GROMACS .gro file of C-alpha atoms in nm:
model
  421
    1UNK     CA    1   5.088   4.088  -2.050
    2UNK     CA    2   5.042   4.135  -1.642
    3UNK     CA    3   4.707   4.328  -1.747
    4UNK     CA    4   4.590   4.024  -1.987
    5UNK     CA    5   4.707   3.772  -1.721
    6UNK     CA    6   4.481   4.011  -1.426
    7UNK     CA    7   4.196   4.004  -1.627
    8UNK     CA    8   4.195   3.619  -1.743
    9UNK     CA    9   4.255   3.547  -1.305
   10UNK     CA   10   3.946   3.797  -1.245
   11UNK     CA   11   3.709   3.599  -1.557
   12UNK     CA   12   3.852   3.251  -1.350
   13UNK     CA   13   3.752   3.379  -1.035
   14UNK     CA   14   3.431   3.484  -1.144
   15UNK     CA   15   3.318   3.201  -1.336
   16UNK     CA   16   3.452   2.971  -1.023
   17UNK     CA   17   3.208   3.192  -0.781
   18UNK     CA   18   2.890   3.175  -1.027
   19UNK     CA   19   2.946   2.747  -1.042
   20UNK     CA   20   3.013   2.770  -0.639
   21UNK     CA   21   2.679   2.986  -0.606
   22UNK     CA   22   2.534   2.755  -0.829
   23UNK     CA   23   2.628   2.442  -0.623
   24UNK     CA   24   2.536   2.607  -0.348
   25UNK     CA   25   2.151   2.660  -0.446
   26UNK     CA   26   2.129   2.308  -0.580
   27UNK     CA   27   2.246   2.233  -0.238
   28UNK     CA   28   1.992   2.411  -0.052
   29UNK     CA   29   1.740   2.314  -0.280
   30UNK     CA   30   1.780   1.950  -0.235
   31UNK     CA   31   1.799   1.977   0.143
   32UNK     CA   32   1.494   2.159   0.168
   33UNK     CA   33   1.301   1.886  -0.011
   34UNK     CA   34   1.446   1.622   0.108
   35UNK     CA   35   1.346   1.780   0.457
   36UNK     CA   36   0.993   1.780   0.375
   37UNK     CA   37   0.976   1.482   0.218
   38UNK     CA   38   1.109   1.319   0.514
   39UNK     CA   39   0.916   1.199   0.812
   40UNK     CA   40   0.947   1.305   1.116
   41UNK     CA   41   0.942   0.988   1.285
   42UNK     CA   42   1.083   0.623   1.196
   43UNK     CA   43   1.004   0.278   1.366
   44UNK     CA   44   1.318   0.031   1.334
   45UNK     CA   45   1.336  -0.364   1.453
   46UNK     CA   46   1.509  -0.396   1.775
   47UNK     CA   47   1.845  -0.484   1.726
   48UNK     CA   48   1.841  -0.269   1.366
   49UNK     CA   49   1.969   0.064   1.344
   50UNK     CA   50   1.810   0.330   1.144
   51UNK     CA   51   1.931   0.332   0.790
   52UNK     CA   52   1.819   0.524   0.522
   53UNK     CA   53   1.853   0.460   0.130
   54UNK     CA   54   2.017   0.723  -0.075
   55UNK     CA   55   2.251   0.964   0.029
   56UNK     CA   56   2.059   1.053   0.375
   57UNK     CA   57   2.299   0.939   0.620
   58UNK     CA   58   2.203   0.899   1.009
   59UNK     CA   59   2.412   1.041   1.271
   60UNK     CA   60   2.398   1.223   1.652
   61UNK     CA   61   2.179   0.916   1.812
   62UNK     CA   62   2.093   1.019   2.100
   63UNK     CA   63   1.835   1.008   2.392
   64UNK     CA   64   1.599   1.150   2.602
   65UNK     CA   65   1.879   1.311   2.790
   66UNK     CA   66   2.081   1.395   2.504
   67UNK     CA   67   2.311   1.134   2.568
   68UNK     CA   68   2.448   0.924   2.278
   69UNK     CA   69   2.316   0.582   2.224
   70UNK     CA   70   2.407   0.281   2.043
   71UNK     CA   71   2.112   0.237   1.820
   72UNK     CA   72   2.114  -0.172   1.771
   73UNK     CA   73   2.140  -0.267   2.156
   74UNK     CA   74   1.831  -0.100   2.237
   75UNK     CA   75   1.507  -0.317   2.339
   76UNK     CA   76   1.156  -0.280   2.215
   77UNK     CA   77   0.967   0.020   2.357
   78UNK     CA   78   1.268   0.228   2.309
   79UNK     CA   79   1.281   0.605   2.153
   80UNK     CA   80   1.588   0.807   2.088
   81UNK     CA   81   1.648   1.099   1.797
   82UNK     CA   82   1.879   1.102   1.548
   83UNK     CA   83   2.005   1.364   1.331
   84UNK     CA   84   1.970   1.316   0.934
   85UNK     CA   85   2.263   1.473   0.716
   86UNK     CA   86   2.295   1.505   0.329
   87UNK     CA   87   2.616   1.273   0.214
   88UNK     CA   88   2.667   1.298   0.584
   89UNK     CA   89   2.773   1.742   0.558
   90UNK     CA   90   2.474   1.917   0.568
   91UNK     CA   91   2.165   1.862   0.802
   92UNK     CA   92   1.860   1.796   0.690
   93UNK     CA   93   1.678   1.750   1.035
   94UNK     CA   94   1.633   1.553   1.404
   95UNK     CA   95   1.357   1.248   1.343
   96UNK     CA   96   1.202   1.020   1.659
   97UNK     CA   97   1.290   0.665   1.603
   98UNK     CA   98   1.120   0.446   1.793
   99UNK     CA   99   1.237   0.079   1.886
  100UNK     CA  100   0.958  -0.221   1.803
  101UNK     CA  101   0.963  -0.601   1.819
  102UNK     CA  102   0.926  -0.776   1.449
  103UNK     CA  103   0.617  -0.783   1.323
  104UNK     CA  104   0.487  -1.078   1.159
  105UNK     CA  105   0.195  -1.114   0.962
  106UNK     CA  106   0.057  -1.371   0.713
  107UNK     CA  107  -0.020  -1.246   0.340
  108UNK     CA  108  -0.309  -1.344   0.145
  109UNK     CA  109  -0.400  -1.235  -0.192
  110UNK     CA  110  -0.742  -1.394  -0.202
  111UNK     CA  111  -1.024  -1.219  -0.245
  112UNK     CA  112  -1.359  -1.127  -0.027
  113UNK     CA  113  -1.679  -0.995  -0.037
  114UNK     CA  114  -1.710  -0.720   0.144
  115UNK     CA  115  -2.110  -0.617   0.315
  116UNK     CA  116  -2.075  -0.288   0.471
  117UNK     CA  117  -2.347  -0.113   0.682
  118UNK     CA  118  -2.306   0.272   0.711
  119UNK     CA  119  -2.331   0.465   1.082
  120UNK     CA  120  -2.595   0.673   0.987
  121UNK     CA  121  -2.674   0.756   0.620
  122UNK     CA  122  -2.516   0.915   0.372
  123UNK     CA  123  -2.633   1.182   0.191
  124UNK     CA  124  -2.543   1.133  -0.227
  125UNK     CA  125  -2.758   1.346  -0.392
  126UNK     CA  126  -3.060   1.627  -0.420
  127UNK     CA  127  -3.328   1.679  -0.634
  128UNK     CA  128  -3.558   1.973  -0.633
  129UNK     CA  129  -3.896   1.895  -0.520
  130UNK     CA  130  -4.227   1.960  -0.752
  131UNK     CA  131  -4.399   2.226  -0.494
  132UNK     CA  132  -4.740   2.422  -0.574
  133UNK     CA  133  -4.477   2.743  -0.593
  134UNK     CA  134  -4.262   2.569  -0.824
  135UNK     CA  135  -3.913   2.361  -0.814
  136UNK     CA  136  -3.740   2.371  -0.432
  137UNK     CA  137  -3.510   2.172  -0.285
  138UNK     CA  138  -3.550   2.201   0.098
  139UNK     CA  139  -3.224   1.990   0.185
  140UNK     CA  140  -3.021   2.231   0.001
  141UNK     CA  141  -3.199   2.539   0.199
  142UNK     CA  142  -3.153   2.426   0.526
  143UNK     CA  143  -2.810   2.411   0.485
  144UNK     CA  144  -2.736   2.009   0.392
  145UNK     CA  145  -2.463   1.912   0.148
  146UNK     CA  146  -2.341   1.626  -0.035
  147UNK     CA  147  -2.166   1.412   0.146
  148UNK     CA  148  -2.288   1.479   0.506
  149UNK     CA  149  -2.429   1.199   0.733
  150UNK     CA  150  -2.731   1.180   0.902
  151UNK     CA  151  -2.723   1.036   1.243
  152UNK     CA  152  -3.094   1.090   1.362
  153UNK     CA  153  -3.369   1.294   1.348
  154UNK     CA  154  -3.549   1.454   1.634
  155UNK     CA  155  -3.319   1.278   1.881
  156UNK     CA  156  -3.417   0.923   1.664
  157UNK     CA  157  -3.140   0.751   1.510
  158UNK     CA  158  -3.155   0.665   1.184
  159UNK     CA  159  -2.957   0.386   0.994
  160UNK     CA  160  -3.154   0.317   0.681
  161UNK     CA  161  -3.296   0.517   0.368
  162UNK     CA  162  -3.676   0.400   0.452
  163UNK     CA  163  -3.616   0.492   0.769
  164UNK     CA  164  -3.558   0.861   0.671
  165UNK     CA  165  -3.829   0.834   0.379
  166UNK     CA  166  -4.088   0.718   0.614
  167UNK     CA  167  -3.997   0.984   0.904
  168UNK     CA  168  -4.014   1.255   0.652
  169UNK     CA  169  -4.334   1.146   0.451
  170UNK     CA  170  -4.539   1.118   0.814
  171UNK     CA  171  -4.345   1.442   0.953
  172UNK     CA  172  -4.719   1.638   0.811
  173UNK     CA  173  -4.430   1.919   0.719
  174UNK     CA  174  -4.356   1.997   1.014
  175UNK     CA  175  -3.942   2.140   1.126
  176UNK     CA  176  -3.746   1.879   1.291
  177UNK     CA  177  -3.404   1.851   1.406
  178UNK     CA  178  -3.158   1.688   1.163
  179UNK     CA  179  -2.859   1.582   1.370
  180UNK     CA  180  -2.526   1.567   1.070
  181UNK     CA  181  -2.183   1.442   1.091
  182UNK     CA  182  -1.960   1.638   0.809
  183UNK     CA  183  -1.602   1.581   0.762
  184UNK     CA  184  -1.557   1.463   1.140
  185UNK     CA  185  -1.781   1.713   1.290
  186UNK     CA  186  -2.145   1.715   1.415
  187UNK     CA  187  -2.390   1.969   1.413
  188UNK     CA  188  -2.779   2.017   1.435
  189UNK     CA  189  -3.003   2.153   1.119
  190UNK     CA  190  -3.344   2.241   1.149
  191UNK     CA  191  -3.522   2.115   0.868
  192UNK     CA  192  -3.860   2.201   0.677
  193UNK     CA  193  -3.980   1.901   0.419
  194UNK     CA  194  -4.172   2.030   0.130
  195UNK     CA  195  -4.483   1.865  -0.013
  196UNK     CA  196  -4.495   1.729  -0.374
  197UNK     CA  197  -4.799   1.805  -0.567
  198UNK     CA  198  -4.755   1.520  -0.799
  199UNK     CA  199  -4.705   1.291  -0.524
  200UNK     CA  200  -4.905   1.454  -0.236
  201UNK     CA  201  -4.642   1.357   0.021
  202UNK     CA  202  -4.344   1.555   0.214
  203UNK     CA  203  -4.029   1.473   0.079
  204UNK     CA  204  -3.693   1.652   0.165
  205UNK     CA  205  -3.521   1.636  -0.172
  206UNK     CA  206  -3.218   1.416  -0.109
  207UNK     CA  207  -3.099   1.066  -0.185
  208UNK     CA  208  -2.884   0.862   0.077
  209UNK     CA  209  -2.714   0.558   0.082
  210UNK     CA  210  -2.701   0.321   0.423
  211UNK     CA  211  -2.535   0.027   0.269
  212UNK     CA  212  -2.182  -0.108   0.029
  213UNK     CA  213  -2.075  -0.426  -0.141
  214UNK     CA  214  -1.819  -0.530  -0.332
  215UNK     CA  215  -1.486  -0.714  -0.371
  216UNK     CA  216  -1.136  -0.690  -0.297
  217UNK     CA  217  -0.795  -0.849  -0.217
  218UNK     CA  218  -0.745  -0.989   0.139
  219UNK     CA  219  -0.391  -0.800   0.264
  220UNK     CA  220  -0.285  -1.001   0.535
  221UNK     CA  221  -0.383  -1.084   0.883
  222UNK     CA  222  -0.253  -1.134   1.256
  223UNK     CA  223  -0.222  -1.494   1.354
  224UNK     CA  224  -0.219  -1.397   1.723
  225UNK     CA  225  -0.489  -1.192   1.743
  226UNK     CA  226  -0.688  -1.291   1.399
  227UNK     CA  227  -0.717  -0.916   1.315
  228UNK     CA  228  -0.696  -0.882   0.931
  229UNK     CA  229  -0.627  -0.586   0.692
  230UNK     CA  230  -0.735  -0.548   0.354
  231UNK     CA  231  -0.747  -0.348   0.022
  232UNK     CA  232  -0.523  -0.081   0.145
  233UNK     CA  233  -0.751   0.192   0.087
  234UNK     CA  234  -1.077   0.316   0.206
  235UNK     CA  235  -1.431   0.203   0.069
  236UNK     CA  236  -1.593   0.516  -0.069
  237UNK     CA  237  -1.895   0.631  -0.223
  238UNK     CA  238  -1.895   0.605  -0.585
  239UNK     CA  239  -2.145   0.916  -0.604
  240UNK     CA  240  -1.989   1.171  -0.342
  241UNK     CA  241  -1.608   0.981  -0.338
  242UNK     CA  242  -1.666   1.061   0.081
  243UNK     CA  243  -1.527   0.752   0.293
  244UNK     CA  244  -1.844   0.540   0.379
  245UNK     CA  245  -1.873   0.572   0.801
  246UNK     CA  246  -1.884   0.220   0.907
  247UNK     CA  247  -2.109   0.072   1.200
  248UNK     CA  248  -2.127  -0.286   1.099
  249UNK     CA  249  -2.042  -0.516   0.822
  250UNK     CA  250  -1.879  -0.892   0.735
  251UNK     CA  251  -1.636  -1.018   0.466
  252UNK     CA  252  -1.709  -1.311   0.306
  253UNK     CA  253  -1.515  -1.585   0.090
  254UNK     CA  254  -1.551  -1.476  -0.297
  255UNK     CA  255  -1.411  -1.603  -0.618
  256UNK     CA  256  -1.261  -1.427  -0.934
  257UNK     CA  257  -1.481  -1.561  -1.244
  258UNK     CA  258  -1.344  -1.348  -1.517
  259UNK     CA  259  -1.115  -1.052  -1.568
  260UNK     CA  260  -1.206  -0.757  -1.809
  261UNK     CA  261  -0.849  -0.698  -1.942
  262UNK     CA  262  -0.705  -0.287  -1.859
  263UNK     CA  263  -0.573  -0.074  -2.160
  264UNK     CA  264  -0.448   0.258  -2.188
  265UNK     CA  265  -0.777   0.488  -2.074
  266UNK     CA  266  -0.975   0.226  -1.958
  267UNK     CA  267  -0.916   0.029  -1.611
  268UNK     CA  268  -0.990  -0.302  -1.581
  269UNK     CA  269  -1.152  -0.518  -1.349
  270UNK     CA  270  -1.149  -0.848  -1.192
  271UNK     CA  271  -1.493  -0.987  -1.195
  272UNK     CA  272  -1.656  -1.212  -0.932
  273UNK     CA  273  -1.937  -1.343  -0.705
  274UNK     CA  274  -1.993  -1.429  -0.304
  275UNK     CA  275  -1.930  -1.729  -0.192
  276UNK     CA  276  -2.097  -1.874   0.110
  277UNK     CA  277  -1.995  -1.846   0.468
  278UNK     CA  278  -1.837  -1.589   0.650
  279UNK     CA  279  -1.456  -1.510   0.712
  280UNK     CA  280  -1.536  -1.242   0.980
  281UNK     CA  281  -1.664  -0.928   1.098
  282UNK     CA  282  -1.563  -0.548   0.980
  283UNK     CA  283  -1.453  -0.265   1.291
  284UNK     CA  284  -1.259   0.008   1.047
  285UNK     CA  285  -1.328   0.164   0.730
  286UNK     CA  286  -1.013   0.433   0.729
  287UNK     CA  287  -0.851   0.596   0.456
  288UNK     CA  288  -0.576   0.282   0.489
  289UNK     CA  289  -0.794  -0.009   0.404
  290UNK     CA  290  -1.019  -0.192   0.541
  291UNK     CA  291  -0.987  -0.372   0.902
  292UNK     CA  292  -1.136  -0.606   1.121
  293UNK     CA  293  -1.148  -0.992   1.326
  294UNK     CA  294  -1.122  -1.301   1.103
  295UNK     CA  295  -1.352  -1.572   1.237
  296UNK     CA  296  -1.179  -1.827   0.998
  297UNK     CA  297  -0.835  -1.793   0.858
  298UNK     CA  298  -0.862  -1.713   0.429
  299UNK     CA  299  -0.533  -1.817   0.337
  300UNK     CA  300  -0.236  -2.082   0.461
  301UNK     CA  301   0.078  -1.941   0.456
  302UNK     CA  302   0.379  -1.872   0.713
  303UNK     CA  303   0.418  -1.572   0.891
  304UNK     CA  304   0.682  -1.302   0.685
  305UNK     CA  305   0.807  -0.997   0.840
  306UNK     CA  306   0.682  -0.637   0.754
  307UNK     CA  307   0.936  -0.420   0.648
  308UNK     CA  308   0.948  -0.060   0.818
  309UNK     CA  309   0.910   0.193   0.538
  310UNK     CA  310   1.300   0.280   0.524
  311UNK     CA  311   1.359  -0.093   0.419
  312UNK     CA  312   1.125  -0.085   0.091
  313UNK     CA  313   1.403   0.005  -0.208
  314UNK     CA  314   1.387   0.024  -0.557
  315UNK     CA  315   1.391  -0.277  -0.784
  316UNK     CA  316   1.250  -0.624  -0.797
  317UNK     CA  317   0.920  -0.711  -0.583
  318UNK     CA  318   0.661  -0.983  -0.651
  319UNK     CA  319   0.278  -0.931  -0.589
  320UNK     CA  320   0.057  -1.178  -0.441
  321UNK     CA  321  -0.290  -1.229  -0.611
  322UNK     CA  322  -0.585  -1.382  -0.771
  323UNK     CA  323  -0.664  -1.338  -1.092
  324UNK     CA  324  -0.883  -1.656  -1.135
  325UNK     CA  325  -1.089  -1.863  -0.869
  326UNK     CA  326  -0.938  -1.796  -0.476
  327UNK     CA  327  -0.579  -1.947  -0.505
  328UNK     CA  328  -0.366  -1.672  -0.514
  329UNK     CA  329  -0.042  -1.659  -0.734
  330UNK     CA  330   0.283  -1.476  -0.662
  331UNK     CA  331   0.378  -1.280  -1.019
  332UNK     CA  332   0.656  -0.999  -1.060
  333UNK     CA  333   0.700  -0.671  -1.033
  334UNK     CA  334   0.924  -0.384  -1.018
  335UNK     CA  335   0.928  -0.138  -0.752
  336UNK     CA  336   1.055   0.187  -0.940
  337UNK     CA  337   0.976   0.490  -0.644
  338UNK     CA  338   0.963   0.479  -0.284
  339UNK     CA  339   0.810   0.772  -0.142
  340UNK     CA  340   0.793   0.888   0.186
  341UNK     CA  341   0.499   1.149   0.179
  342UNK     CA  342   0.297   1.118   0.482
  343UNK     CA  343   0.018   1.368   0.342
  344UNK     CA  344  -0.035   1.061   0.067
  345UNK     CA  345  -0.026   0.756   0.304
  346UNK     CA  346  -0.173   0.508   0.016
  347UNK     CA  347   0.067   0.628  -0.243
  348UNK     CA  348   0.395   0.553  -0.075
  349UNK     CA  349   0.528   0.315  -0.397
  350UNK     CA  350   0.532   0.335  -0.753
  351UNK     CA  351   0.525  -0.013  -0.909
  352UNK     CA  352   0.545  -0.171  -1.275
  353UNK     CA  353   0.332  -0.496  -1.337
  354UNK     CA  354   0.644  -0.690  -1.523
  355UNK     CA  355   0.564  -1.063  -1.453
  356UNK     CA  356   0.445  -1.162  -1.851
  357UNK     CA  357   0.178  -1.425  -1.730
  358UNK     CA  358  -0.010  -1.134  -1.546
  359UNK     CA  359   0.039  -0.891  -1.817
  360UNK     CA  360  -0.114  -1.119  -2.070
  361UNK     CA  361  -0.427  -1.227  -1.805
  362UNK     CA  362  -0.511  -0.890  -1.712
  363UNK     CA  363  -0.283  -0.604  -1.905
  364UNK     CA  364  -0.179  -0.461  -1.563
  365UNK     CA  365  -0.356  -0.365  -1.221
  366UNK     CA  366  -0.750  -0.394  -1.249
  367UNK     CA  367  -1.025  -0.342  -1.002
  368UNK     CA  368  -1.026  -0.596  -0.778
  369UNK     CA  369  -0.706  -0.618  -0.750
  370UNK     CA  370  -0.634  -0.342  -0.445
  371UNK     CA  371  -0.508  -0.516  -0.110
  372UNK     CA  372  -0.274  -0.762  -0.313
  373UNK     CA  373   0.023  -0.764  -0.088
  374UNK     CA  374   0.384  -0.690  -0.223
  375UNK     CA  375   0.702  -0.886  -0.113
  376UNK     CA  376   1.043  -0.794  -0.113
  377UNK     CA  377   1.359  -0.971   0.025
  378UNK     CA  378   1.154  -1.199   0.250
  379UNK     CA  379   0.902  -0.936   0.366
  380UNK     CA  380   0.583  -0.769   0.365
  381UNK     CA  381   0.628  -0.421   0.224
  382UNK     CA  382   0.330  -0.296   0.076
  383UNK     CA  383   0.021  -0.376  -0.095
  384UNK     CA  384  -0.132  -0.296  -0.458
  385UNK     CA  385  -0.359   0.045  -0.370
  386UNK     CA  386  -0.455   0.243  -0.747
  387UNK     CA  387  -0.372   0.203  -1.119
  388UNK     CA  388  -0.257   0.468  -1.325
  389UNK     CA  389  -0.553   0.517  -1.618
  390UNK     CA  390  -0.300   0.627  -1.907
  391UNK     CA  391  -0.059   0.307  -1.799
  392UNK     CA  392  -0.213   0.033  -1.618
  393UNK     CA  393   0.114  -0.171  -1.649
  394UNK     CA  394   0.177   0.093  -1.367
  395UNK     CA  395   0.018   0.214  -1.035
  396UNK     CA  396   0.015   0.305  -0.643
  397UNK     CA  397   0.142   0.104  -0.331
  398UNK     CA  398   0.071   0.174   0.018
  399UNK     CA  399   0.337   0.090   0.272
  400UNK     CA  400   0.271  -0.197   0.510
  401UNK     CA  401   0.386  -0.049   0.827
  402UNK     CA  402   0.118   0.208   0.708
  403UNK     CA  403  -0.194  -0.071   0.729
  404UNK     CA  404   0.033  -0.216   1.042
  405UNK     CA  405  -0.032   0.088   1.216
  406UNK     CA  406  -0.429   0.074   1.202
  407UNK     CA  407  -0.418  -0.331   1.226
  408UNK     CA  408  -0.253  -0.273   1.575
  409UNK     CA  409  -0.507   0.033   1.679
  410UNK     CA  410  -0.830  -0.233   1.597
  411UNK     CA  411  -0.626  -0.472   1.769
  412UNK     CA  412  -0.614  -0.246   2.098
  413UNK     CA  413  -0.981  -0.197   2.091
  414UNK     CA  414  -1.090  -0.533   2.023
  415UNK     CA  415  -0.868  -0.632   2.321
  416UNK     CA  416  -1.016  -0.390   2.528
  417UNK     CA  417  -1.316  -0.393   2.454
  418UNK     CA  418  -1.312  -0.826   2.580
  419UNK     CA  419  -1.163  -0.715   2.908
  420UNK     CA  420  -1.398  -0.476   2.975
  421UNK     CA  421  -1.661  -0.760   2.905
   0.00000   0.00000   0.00000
């Protein structure tokens, strides 16, 4: 009986160490992803502590010095750290929070025309040329890709796609100096054209693009300083997908005519024209939207809040937007993930379309409809930024505090820019 009663103690004891192990891993598993998936630093509202949804909790506030602080008396302009624990036990890691004053902005939801001019042109394309030796693309031999930007040739700066055609046709084949801007970095490429013998002119076997238009949804804008942001991601190509680099543009007023509804494989799109006038003048095309100075105000409204990302939760939401003429309508939605991946700053929400009147008008989120801002308990927390293809009941949200952050940086230069006139 003693041996029986040994052996049955030993099974217990093993079977409690392989679920202990077990718990264990799961553990360490879920604090090294929540660890990544954290950020590393967090603005809060003076006067808020830091809280965080879930079963992060926040402890060990401290400062500079390594002295503890009491989170909600500090003042604007403030910084401390703060240690993040799992249900409060295990640590997941130190973050920089750093005090602000409330923002307030004013939504929108309408929509604008958008008339963007490139800085430099952009290279879309190639296409061999029709030489006396045969096929030959001399953009691809010197070294050119897809995608790269031409700022100037021989020292002459070049902004549109005649400009380059007629520079090249009257080059008489000769090399010049291509000066190119790829993927933030600029470099010189000497250049050969080739001449077509069906055309009898140089050519250099590329197509470019100096020039954008289309339409979007207004996000909100700055009452103080008139500084707007909009669509919530970046303009791109539709041929190379690179973000188009910016040197001038406007937005204009624009009005939603008809909507092509979405189904399952097939986005849809809201469809409209330019209106007349002009609502202001473009600075930033970043992967965050669009940016720039209003020179009229789009929309009426009051002034909301925008939420700091650890405020956006799960669960009920409306979106603000136009789906016929320019009066935008508020229609509801369900926030169903928050996510706090900074690699993915336009994908920080997953939202359902559940409002029946929109679902009936348009089947989901269409074209057109990226920028429409997304409230939450009184606030700005994000705005509409992608449909999912296989689902466009569903779709991406970018975090406002994520468009706040460039709004503020065009903000800064604008201002400067005055004072140093």
């Amino acid at each position: 009986i003693m041996r029986d009663g040994r052996k049955s103690m030993k099974k217990c004891i093993q079977t409690i160490s392989v679920v202990c192990a077990f718990l264990c891993g799961l553990v360490l598993t879920a604090v090294t992803m929540l660890s990544r998936s954290t950020p590393e630093q967090f603005n809060v509202v003076a006067g808020d502590p830091l809280r965080l949804p879930g079963a992060i909790r926040v402890t060990d506030q401290k400062n500079a010095t390594g002295q503890s602080v009491r989170a909600s008396a500090l003042s604007a302009g403030s910084t401390y750290q703060a240690t993040l624990k799992l249900f409060g036990l295990f640590p997941l890691k130190d973050v920089k929070v750093k005090v602000v004053d409330q923002p307030l902005v004013i939504p929108c939801g309408v929509p604008f025309g958008i008339k963007m001019y490139t800085d430099g042109v952009l290279v879309v394309s190639m296409s061999d040329v029709d030489t006396a030796t045969g096929p030959f693309n001399p953009a691809r031999s010197a070294g050119i890709k897809t995608g790269d930007v031409i700022v100037s040739i021989d020292g002459e700066t070049v902004t549109t796609t005649e400009q380059v055609a007629s520079i090249v046709e009257e080059s008489g084949g000769k090399t010049m100096t291509f000066h190119i801007r790829r993927d933030n970095i600029a470099f010189d490429i000497r250049f050969t054209p080739a001449l077509s013998v069906n055309e009898s002119r140089w050519k250099a076997g590329l197509w470019v693009r100096d020039s954008s238009a289309g339409i979007g949804t207004l996000t909100f804008f700055d009452p103080e300083s008139q500084v707007f942001g909009g669509l919530g991601h970046a303009v791109c190509d539709v041929d190379t997908g690179e973000i188009l680099p910016i040197s001038s543009g406007e937005i204009v007023p624009a009005r939603i005519y008809s909507v092509v509804k979405g189904a399952v494989g097939t986005p849809g799109e809201l469809r409209g024209g330019f209106e007349a006038g002009s609502l202001g003048s473009l600075r930033t095309n970043g992967e965050t939207g669009i940016y720039g100075e209003l020179s009229t105000a789009p929309a009426d409204g009051q002034a909301v809040p925008v939420a700091m990302k650890q405020q956006v939760h799960t669960g009920q939401a409306q979106v603000l937007t136009t789906i016929h003429g320019t009066t935008p309508k508020l229609y509801d939605i369900r926030i169903d993930q928050v996510r706090y991946n900074d690699s993915a700053p336009t994908r920080n929400m997953v939202i359902v379309i559940t409002g029946e009147e929109l679902l009936e008008q348009t089947g989901g989120i269409v074209q057109g409809m990226s920028g429409a801002p997304i409230l939450q308990d009184g606030m700005l927390v994000g705005a509409v930024t992608h449909v999912f293809v296989n689902d466009p009941t569903k779709g991406f949200a970018i975090f406002a505090e994520n468009m706040l952050k460039t709004m503020d940086s065009v903000a800064q230069s604008l201002e400067q820019q005055q004072g140093a006139a």
